[in-house]
PDB file of C-alpha atoms in Angstrom:
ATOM      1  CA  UNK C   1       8.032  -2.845  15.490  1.00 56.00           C
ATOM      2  CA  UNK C   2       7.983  -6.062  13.259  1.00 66.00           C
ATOM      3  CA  UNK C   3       9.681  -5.694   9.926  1.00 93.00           C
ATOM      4  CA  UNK C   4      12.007  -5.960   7.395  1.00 96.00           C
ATOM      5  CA  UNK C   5      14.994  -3.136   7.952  1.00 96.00           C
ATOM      6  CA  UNK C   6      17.437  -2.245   4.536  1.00 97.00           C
ATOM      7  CA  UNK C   7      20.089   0.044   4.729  1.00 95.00           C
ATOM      8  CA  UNK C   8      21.365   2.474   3.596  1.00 95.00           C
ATOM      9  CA  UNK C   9      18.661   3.625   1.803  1.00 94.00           C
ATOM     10  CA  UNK C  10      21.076   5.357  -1.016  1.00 95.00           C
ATOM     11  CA  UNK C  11      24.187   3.694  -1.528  1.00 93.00           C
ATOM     12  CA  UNK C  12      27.236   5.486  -4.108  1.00 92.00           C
ATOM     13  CA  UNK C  13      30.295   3.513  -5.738  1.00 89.00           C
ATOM     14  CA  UNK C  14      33.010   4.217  -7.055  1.00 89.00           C
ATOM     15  CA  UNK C  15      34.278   2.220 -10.138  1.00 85.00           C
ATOM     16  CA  UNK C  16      36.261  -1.108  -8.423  1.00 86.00           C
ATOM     17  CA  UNK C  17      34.528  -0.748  -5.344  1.00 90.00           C
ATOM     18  CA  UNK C  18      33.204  -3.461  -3.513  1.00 94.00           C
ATOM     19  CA  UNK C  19      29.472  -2.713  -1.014  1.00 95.00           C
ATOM     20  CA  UNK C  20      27.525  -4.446   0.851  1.00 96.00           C
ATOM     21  CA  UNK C  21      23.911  -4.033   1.458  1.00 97.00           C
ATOM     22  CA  UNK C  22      22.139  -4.871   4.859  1.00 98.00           C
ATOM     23  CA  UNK C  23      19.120  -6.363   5.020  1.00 98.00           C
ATOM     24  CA  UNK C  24      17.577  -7.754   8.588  1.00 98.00           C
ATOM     25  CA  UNK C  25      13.975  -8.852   9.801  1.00 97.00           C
ATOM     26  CA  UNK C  26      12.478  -9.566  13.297  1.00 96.00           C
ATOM     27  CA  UNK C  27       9.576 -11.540  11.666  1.00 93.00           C
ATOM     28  CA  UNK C  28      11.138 -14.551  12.493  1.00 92.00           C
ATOM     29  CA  UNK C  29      10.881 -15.510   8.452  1.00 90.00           C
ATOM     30  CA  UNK C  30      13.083 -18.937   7.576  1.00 88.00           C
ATOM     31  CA  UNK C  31      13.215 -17.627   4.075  1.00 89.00           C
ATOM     32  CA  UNK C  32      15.082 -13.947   2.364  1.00 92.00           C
ATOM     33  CA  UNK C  33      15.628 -13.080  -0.894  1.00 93.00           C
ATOM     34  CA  UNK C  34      17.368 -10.548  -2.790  1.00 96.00           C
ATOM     35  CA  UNK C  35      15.446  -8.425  -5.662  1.00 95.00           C
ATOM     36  CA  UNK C  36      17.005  -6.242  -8.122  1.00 96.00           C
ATOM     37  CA  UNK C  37      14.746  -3.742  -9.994  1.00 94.00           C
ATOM     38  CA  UNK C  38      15.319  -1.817 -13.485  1.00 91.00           C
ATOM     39  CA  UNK C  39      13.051   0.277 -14.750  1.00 81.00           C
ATOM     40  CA  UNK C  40      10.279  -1.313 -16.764  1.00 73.00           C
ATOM     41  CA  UNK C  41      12.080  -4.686 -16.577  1.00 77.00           C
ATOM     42  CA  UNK C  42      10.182  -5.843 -12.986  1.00 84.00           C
ATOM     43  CA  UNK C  43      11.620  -7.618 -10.276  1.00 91.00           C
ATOM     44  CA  UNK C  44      14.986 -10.076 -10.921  1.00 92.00           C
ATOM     45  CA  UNK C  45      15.928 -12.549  -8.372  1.00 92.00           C
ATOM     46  CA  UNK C  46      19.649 -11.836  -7.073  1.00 95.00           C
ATOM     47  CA  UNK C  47      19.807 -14.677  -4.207  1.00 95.00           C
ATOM     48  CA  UNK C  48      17.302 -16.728  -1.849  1.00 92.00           C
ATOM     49  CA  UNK C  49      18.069 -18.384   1.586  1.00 91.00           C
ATOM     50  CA  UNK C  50      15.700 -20.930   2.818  1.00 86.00           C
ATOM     51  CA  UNK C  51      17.704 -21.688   6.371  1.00 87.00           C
ATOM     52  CA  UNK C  52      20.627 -20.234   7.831  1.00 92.00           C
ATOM     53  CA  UNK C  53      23.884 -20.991   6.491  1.00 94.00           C
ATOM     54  CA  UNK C  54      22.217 -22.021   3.033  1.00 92.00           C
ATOM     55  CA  UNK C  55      21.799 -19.837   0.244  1.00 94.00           C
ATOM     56  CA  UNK C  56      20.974 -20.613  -3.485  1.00 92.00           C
ATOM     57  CA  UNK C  57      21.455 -18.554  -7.077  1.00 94.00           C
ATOM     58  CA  UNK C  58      18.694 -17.090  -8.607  1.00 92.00           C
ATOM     59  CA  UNK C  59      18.605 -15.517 -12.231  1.00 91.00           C
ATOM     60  CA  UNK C  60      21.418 -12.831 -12.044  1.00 95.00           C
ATOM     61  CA  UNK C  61      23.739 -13.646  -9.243  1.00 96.00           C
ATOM     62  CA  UNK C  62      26.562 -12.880 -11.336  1.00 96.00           C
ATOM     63  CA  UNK C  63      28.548 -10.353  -9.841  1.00 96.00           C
ATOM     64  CA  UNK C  64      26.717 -10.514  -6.434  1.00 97.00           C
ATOM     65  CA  UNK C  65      27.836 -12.493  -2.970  1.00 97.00           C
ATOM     66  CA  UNK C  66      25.705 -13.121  -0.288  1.00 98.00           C
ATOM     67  CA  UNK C  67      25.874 -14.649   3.227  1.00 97.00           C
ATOM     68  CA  UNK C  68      22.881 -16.037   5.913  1.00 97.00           C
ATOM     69  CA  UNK C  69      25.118 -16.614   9.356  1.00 97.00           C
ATOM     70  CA  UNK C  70      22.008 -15.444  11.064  1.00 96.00           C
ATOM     71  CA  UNK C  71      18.290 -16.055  10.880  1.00 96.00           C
ATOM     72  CA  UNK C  72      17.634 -12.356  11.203  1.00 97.00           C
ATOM     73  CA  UNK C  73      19.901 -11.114   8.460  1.00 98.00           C
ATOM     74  CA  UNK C  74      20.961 -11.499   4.630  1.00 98.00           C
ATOM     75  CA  UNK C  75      23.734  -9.088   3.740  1.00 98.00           C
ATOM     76  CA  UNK C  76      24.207  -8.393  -0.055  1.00 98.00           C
ATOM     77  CA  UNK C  77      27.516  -7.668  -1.454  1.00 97.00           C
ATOM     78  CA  UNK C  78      27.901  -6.100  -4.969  1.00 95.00           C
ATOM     79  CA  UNK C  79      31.340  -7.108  -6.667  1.00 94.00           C
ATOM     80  CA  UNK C  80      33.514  -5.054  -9.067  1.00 89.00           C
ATOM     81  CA  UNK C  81      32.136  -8.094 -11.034  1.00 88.00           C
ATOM     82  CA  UNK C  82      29.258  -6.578 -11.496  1.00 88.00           C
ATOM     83  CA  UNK C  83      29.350  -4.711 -15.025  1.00 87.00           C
ATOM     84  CA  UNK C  84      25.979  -2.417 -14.391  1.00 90.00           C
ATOM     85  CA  UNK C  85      24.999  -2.539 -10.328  1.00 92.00           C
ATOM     86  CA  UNK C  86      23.104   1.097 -10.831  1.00 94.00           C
ATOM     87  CA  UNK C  87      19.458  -0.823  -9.319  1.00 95.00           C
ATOM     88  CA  UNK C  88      17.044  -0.611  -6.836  1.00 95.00           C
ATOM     89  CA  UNK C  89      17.673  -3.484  -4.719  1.00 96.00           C
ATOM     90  CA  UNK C  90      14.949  -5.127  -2.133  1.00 95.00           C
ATOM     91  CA  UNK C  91      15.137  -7.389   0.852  1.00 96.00           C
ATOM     92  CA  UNK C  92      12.133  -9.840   0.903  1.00 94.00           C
ATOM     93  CA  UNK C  93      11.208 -12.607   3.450  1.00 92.00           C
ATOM     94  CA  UNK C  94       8.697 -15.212   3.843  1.00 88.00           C
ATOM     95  CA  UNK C  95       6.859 -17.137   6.371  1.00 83.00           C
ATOM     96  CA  UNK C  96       7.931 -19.994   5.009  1.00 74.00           C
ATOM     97  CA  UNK C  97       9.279 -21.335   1.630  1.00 62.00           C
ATOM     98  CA  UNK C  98       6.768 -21.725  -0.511  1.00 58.00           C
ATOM     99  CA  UNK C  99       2.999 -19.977  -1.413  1.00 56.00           C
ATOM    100  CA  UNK C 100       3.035 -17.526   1.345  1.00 72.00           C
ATOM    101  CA  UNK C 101       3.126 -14.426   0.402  1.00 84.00           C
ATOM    102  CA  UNK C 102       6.311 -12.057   0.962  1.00 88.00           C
ATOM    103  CA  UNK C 103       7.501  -9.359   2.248  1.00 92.00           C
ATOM    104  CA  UNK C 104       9.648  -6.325   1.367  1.00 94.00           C
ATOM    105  CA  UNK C 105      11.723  -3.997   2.610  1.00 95.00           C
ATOM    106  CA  UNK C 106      11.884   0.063   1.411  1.00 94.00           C
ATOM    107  CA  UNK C 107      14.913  -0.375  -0.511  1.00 95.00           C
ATOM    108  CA  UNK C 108      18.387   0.467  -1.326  1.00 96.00           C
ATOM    109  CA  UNK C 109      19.043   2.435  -4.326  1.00 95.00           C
ATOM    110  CA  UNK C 110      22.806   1.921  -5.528  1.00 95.00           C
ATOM    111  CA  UNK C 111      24.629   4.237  -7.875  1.00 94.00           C
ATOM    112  CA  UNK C 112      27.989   3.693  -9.496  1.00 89.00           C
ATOM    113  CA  UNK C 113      29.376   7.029  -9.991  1.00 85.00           C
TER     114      UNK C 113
ATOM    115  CA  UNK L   1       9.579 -21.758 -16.986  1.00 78.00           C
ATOM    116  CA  UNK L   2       7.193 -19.766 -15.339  1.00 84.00           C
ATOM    117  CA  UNK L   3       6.070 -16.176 -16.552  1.00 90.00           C
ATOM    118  CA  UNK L   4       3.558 -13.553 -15.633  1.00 94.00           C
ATOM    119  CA  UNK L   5       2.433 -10.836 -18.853  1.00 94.00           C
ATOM    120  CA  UNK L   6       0.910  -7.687 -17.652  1.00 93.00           C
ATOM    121  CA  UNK L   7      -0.747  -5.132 -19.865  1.00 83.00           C
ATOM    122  CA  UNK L   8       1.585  -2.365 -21.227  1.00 79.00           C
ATOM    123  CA  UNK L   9       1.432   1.157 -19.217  1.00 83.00           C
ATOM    124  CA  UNK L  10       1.460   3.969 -18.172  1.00 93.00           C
ATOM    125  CA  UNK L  11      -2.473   3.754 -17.405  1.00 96.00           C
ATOM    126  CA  UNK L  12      -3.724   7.327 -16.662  1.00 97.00           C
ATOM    127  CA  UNK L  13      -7.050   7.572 -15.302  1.00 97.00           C
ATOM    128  CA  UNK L  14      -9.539  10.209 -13.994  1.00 97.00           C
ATOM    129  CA  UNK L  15     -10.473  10.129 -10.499  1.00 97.00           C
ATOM    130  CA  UNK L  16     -13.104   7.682  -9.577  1.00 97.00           C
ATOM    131  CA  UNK L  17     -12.956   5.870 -13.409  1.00 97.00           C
ATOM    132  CA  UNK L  18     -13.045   2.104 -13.195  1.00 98.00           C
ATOM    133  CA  UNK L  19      -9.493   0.347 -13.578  1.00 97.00           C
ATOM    134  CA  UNK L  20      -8.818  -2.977 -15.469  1.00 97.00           C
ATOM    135  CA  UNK L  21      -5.253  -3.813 -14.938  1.00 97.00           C
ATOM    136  CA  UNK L  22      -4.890  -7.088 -16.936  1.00 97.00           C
ATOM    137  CA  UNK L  23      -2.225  -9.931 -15.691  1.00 97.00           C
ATOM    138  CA  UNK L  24      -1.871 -13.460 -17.237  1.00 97.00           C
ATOM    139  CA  UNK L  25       0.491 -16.246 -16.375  1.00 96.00           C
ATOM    140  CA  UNK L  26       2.301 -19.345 -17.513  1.00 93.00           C
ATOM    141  CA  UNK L  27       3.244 -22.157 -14.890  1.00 88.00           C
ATOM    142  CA  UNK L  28       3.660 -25.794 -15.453  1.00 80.00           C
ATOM    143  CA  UNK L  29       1.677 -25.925 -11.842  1.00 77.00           C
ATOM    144  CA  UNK L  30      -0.752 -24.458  -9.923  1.00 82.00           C
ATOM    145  CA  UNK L  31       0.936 -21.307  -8.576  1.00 88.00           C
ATOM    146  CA  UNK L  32      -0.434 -18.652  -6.105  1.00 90.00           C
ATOM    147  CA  UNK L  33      -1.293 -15.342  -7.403  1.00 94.00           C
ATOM    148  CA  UNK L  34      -0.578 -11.920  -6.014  1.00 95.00           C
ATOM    149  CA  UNK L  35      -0.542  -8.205  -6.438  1.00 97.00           C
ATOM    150  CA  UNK L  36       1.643  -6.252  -5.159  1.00 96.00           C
ATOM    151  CA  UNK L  37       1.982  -2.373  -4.863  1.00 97.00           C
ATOM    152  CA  UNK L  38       4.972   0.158  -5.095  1.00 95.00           C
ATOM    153  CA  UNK L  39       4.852   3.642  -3.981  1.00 93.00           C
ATOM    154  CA  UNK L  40       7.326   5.791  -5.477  1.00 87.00           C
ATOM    155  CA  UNK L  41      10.964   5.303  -3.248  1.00 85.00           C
ATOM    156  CA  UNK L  42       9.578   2.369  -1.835  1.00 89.00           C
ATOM    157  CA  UNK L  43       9.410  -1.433  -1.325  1.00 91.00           C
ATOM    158  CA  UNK L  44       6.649  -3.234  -2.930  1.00 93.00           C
ATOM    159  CA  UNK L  45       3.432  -4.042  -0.394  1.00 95.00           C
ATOM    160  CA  UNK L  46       1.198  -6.820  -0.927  1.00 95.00           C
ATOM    161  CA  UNK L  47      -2.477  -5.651  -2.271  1.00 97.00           C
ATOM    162  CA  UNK L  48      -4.505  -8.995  -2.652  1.00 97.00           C
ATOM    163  CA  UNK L  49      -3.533 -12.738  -3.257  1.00 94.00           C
ATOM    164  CA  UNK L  50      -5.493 -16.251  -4.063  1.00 94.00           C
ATOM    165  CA  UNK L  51      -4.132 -19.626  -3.658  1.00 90.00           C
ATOM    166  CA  UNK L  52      -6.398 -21.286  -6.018  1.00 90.00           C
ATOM    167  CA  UNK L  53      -8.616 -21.683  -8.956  1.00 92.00           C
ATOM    168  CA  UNK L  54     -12.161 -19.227  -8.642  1.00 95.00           C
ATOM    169  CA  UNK L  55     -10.579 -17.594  -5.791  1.00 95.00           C
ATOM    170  CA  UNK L  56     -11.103 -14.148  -5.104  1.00 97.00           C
ATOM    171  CA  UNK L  57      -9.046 -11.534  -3.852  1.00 97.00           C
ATOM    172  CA  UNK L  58     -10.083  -8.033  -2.326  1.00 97.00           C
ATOM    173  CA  UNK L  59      -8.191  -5.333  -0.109  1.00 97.00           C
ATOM    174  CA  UNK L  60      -8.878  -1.676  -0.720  1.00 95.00           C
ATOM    175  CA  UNK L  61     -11.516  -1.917  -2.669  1.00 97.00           C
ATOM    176  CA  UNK L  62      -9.487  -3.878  -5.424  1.00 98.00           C
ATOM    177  CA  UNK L  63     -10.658  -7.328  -6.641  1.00 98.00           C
ATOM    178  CA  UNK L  64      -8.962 -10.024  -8.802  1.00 98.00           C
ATOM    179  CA  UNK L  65     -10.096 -13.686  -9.561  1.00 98.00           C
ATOM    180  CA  UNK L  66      -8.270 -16.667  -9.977  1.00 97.00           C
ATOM    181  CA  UNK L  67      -9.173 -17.702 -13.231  1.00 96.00           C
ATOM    182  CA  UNK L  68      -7.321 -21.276 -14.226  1.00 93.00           C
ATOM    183  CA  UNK L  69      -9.541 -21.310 -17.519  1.00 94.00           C
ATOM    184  CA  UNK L  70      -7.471 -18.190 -18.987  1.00 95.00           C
ATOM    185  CA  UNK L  71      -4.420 -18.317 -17.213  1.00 95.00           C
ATOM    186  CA  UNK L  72      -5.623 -14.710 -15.941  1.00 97.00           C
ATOM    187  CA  UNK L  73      -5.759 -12.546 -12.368  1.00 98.00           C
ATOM    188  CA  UNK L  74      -6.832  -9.328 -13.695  1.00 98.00           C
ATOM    189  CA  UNK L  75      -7.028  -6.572 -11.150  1.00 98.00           C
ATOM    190  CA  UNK L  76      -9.641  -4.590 -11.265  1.00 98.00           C
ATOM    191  CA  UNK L  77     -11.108  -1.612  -8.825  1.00 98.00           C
ATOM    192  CA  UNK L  78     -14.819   0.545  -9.364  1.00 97.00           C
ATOM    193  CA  UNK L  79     -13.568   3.948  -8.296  1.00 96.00           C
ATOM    194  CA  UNK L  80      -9.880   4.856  -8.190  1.00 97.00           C
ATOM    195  CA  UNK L  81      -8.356   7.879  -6.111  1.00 97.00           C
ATOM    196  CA  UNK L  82      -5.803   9.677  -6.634  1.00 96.00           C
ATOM    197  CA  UNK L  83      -4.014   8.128  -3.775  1.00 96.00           C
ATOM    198  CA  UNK L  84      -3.988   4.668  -5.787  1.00 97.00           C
ATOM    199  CA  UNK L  85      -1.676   6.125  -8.106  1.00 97.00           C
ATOM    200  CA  UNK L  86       1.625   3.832  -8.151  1.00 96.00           C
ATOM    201  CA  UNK L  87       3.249   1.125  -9.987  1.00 95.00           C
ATOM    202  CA  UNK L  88       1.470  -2.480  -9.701  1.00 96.00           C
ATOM    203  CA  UNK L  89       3.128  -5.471 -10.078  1.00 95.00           C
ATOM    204  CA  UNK L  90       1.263  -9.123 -10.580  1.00 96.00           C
ATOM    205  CA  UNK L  91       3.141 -12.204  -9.063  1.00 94.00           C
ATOM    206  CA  UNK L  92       2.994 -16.198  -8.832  1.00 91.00           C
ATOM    207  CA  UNK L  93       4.850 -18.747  -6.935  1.00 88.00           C
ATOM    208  CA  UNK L  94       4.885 -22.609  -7.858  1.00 78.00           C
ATOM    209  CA  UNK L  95       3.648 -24.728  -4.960  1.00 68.00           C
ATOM    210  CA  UNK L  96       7.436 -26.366  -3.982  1.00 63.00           C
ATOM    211  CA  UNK L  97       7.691 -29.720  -4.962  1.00 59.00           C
ATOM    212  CA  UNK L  98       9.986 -31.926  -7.389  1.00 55.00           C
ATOM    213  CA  UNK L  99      12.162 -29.711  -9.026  1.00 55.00           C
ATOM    214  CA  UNK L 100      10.156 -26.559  -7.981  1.00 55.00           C
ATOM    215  CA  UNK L 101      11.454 -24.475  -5.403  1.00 62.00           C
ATOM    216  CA  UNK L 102       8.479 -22.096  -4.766  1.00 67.00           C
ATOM    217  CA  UNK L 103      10.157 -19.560  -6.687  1.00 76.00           C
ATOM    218  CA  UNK L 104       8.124 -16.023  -6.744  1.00 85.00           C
ATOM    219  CA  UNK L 105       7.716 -14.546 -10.103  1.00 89.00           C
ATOM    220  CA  UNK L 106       6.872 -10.774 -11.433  1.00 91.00           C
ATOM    221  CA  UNK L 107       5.293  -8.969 -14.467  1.00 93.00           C
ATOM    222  CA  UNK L 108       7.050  -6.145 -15.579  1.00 92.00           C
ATOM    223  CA  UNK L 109       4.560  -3.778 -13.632  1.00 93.00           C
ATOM    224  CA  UNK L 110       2.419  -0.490 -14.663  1.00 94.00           C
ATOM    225  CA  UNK L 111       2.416   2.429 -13.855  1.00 94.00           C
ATOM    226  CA  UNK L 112      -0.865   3.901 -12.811  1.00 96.00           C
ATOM    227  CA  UNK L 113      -1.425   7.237 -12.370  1.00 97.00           C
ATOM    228  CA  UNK L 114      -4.615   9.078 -11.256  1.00 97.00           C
ATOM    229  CA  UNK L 115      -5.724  12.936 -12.088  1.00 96.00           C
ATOM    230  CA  UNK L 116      -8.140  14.550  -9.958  1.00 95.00           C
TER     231      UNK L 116
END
Protein backbone atom coordinates (compact mmCIF):
# COMPACT_ATOMS: atom_id res chain seq x y z
CA UNK A 1 0.00 0.00 0.00
CA UNK A 2 1.05 3.68 -0.83
CA UNK A 3 1.46 5.91 2.17
CA UNK A 4 2.90 7.80 4.66
CA UNK A 5 4.08 5.32 7.77
CA UNK A 6 4.82 7.22 11.55
CA UNK A 7 5.91 5.39 14.34
CA UNK A 8 5.46 4.70 17.19
CA UNK A 9 2.20 5.80 17.43
CA UNK A 10 2.64 6.73 21.39
CA UNK A 11 5.93 7.73 22.33
CA UNK A 12 6.92 8.35 26.54
CA UNK A 13 10.06 10.43 27.87
CA UNK A 14 11.63 10.73 30.52
CA UNK A 15 12.94 14.21 31.65
CA UNK A 16 16.68 14.55 29.69
CA UNK A 17 15.81 12.09 27.28
CA UNK A 18 16.53 12.39 23.84
CA UNK A 19 13.67 10.42 20.89
CA UNK A 20 13.39 10.20 17.71
CA UNK A 21 10.34 9.92 15.66
CA UNK A 22 10.12 7.92 12.29
CA UNK A 23 8.42 9.05 9.61
CA UNK A 24 8.71 7.21 5.92
CA UNK A 25 6.58 7.33 2.59
CA UNK A 26 6.55 5.15 -0.60
CA UNK A 27 4.75 7.97 -2.54
CA UNK A 28 7.77 8.89 -4.04
CA UNK A 29 7.06 12.71 -2.56
CA UNK A 30 10.40 15.15 -3.04
CA UNK A 31 9.00 17.16 -0.21
CA UNK A 32 8.27 16.13 4.07
CA UNK A 33 7.49 18.16 6.71
CA UNK A 34 7.19 17.97 10.30
CA UNK A 35 3.83 19.25 12.17
CA UNK A 36 3.42 19.74 15.76
CA UNK A 37 -0.17 20.05 17.13
CA UNK A 38 -1.52 21.63 20.57
CA UNK A 39 -4.76 21.70 21.35
CA UNK A 40 -6.74 24.59 19.94
CA UNK A 41 -3.50 26.20 18.69
CA UNK A 42 -3.61 24.25 14.95
CA UNK A 43 -0.87 22.95 13.13
CA UNK A 44 3.01 24.48 13.77
CA UNK A 45 5.66 23.78 11.32
CA UNK A 46 8.69 21.86 13.10
CA UNK A 47 10.95 21.22 9.81
CA UNK A 48 10.49 20.86 5.85
CA UNK A 49 12.80 18.99 3.34
CA UNK A 50 12.42 19.80 -0.24
CA UNK A 51 15.33 17.15 -1.58
CA UNK A 52 17.37 14.77 0.13
CA UNK A 53 20.12 15.87 2.17
CA UNK A 54 18.42 19.45 2.51
CA UNK A 55 16.29 20.45 5.20
CA UNK A 56 15.10 23.99 6.31
CA UNK A 57 13.58 25.59 9.85
CA UNK A 58 10.19 26.30 10.10
CA UNK A 59 8.44 28.28 13.04
CA UNK A 60 9.45 26.20 16.17
CA UNK A 61 12.47 24.15 15.38
CA UNK A 62 13.91 25.01 18.56
CA UNK A 63 14.63 22.08 20.42
CA UNK A 64 14.03 19.69 17.44
CA UNK A 65 16.79 17.94 14.90
CA UNK A 66 16.00 16.43 11.87
CA UNK A 67 17.77 14.50 9.06
CA UNK A 68 16.64 13.55 5.07
CA UNK A 69 19.62 10.86 4.03
CA UNK A 70 16.87 9.19 2.13
CA UNK A 71 14.06 10.17 -0.19
CA UNK A 72 11.72 7.81 1.61
CA UNK A 73 12.30 8.99 5.14
CA UNK A 74 12.45 12.15 7.59
CA UNK A 75 13.30 11.09 11.12
CA UNK A 76 12.42 13.66 13.90
CA UNK A 77 14.46 13.93 16.94
CA UNK A 78 13.13 15.77 20.07
CA UNK A 79 16.07 17.29 22.25
CA UNK A 80 16.25 17.73 26.06
CA UNK A 81 16.17 21.26 24.47
CA UNK A 82 12.91 21.10 24.10
CA UNK A 83 11.18 22.81 27.27
CA UNK A 84 7.39 21.38 26.53
CA UNK A 85 7.62 18.32 23.68
CA UNK A 86 4.09 16.83 25.21
CA UNK A 87 2.41 17.20 21.17
CA UNK A 88 0.91 15.40 18.62
CA UNK A 89 3.40 15.32 15.99
CA UNK A 90 2.60 14.56 12.04
CA UNK A 91 4.63 13.48 9.07
CA UNK A 92 3.40 15.25 5.85
CA UNK A 93 4.65 14.96 2.20
CA UNK A 94 3.98 16.50 -1.03
CA UNK A 95 4.05 15.84 -4.64
CA UNK A 96 6.05 18.47 -5.11
CA UNK A 97 7.03 21.79 -3.36
CA UNK A 98 4.63 24.05 -3.80
CA UNK A 99 0.40 24.21 -4.26
CA UNK A 100 -0.14 20.56 -4.22
CA UNK A 101 -1.86 19.48 -1.69
CA UNK A 102 -0.29 17.24 1.24
CA UNK A 103 -0.36 14.48 2.88
CA UNK A 104 -0.33 13.13 6.46
CA UNK A 105 0.51 10.51 8.38
CA UNK A 106 -1.70 9.06 11.69
CA UNK A 107 0.56 10.47 14.13
CA UNK A 108 2.81 10.19 17.01
CA UNK A 109 1.63 11.35 20.26
CA UNK A 110 4.72 12.14 22.65
CA UNK A 111 4.48 12.42 26.40
CA UNK A 112 7.15 13.62 28.79
CA UNK A 113 6.49 11.88 31.92
CA UNK B 1 2.97 36.88 6.78
CA UNK B 2 0.39 34.69 5.82
CA UNK B 3 -2.65 33.69 8.14
CA UNK B 4 -5.83 31.73 7.92
CA UNK B 5 -8.92 32.84 10.79
CA UNK B 6 -11.48 30.22 11.28
CA UNK B 7 -14.69 30.70 13.20
CA UNK B 8 -14.49 29.87 16.97
CA UNK B 9 -15.91 26.21 18.01
CA UNK B 10 -17.05 23.72 19.22
CA UNK B 11 -20.02 23.72 16.51
CA UNK B 12 -22.68 21.18 17.67
CA UNK B 13 -25.23 20.37 15.26
CA UNK B 14 -28.30 18.09 14.84
CA UNK B 15 -28.19 15.46 12.36
CA UNK B 16 -28.90 16.49 8.87
CA UNK B 17 -28.79 20.60 9.91
CA UNK B 18 -26.91 22.65 7.37
CA UNK B 19 -23.17 23.55 8.42
CA UNK B 20 -21.39 26.93 7.73
CA UNK B 21 -17.89 26.55 8.86
CA UNK B 22 -16.41 30.03 8.09
CA UNK B 23 -12.47 30.37 7.07
CA UNK B 24 -10.76 33.63 5.89
CA UNK B 25 -7.19 34.29 4.95
CA UNK B 26 -4.40 36.79 4.61
CA UNK B 27 -1.56 36.23 1.91
CA UNK B 28 0.49 38.77 0.15
CA UNK B 29 -0.21 36.21 -3.00
CA UNK B 30 -2.50 34.12 -4.46
CA UNK B 31 -2.37 30.98 -2.29
CA UNK B 32 -4.25 27.61 -2.73
CA UNK B 33 -6.95 26.81 -0.39
CA UNK B 34 -7.75 23.60 1.39
CA UNK B 35 -9.70 21.75 3.99
CA UNK B 36 -8.57 19.30 5.71
CA UNK B 37 -10.18 16.74 8.18
CA UNK B 38 -9.05 15.07 11.54
CA UNK B 39 -10.64 12.14 13.06
CA UNK B 40 -10.04 11.76 16.60
CA UNK B 41 -6.24 9.81 17.05
CA UNK B 42 -5.56 10.58 13.67
CA UNK B 43 -3.65 12.43 10.89
CA UNK B 44 -5.42 15.12 9.13
CA UNK B 45 -7.05 13.97 5.47
CA UNK B 46 -7.63 16.31 2.78
CA UNK B 47 -11.59 17.16 2.25
CA UNK B 48 -11.67 19.68 -0.76
CA UNK B 49 -9.11 22.25 -2.26
CA UNK B 50 -9.15 25.20 -5.10
CA UNK B 51 -6.22 26.69 -6.71
CA UNK B 52 -7.83 29.84 -7.70
CA UNK B 53 -10.18 32.70 -7.55
CA UNK B 54 -14.28 31.45 -8.11
CA UNK B 55 -13.10 28.01 -7.78
CA UNK B 56 -15.11 25.50 -6.27
CA UNK B 57 -14.43 22.71 -4.18
CA UNK B 58 -16.69 19.56 -3.38
CA UNK B 59 -15.95 15.96 -1.86
CA UNK B 60 -18.52 14.39 0.40
CA UNK B 61 -21.05 16.42 -0.12
CA UNK B 62 -19.05 19.51 1.27
CA UNK B 63 -18.57 22.66 -0.88
CA UNK B 64 -16.33 25.76 -0.46
CA UNK B 65 -15.59 28.66 -2.98
CA UNK B 66 -12.68 30.52 -3.63
CA UNK B 67 -13.69 33.84 -2.99
CA UNK B 68 -10.59 36.51 -3.68
CA UNK B 69 -13.21 39.44 -3.11
CA UNK B 70 -13.43 38.52 0.80
CA UNK B 71 -10.41 36.79 1.42
CA UNK B 72 -12.92 33.80 2.33
CA UNK B 73 -13.26 29.69 1.66
CA UNK B 74 -16.10 29.00 3.83
CA UNK B 75 -17.04 25.37 4.06
CA UNK B 76 -20.24 24.62 3.95
CA UNK B 77 -22.36 21.10 3.68
CA UNK B 78 -26.66 20.73 3.31
CA UNK B 79 -27.09 17.72 5.55
CA UNK B 80 -24.47 16.64 8.09
CA UNK B 81 -24.23 13.01 9.68
CA UNK B 82 -23.16 12.05 12.50
CA UNK B 83 -20.20 10.45 10.93
CA UNK B 84 -18.91 14.09 9.87
CA UNK B 85 -18.30 14.80 13.33
CA UNK B 86 -14.42 15.77 13.71
CA UNK B 87 -12.15 18.62 13.90
CA UNK B 88 -11.73 20.74 10.50
CA UNK B 89 -8.93 22.59 9.73
CA UNK B 90 -8.75 25.37 6.68
CA UNK B 91 -5.27 25.74 4.93
CA UNK B 92 -3.31 27.92 2.20
CA UNK B 93 -0.03 27.67 0.56
CA UNK B 94 1.73 30.67 -1.35
CA UNK B 95 2.49 29.76 -4.96
CA UNK B 96 6.69 29.46 -4.45
CA UNK B 97 8.36 32.19 -5.89
CA UNK B 98 10.78 35.14 -4.69
CA UNK B 99 11.07 34.87 -1.20
CA UNK B 100 8.07 32.43 -0.89
CA UNK B 101 8.71 28.98 -0.28
CA UNK B 102 5.20 27.45 -0.76
CA UNK B 103 4.84 27.28 2.82
CA UNK B 104 1.35 25.50 3.97
CA UNK B 105 -0.55 27.37 6.52
CA UNK B 106 -3.48 26.32 9.17
CA UNK B 107 -6.44 27.88 11.12
CA UNK B 108 -6.68 26.89 14.47
CA UNK B 109 -9.47 24.25 13.53
CA UNK B 110 -13.15 23.41 15.00
CA UNK B 111 -14.44 21.05 16.40
CA UNK B 112 -17.64 19.76 14.96
CA UNK B 113 -19.69 17.52 16.51
CA UNK B 114 -22.99 15.95 15.32
CA UNK B 115 -26.06 14.48 17.60
CA UNK B 116 -28.36 12.13 16.13
Amino acid sequence: DGGITQSPKYLFRKEGQNVTLSCEQNLNHDAMYWYRQDPGQGLRLIYYSQIVNDFQKGDIAEGYSVSREKKESFPLTVTSAQKNPTAFYLCATRLEFGVTEAFFGQGTRLTVV
Amino acid sequence: GDSVTQMEGPVTLSEEAFLTINCTYTATGYPSLFWYVQYPGEGLQLLLKATKADDKGSNKGFEATYRKETTSFHLEKGSVQVSDSAVYFCALSEVPGGTSYGKLTFGQGTILTVHP
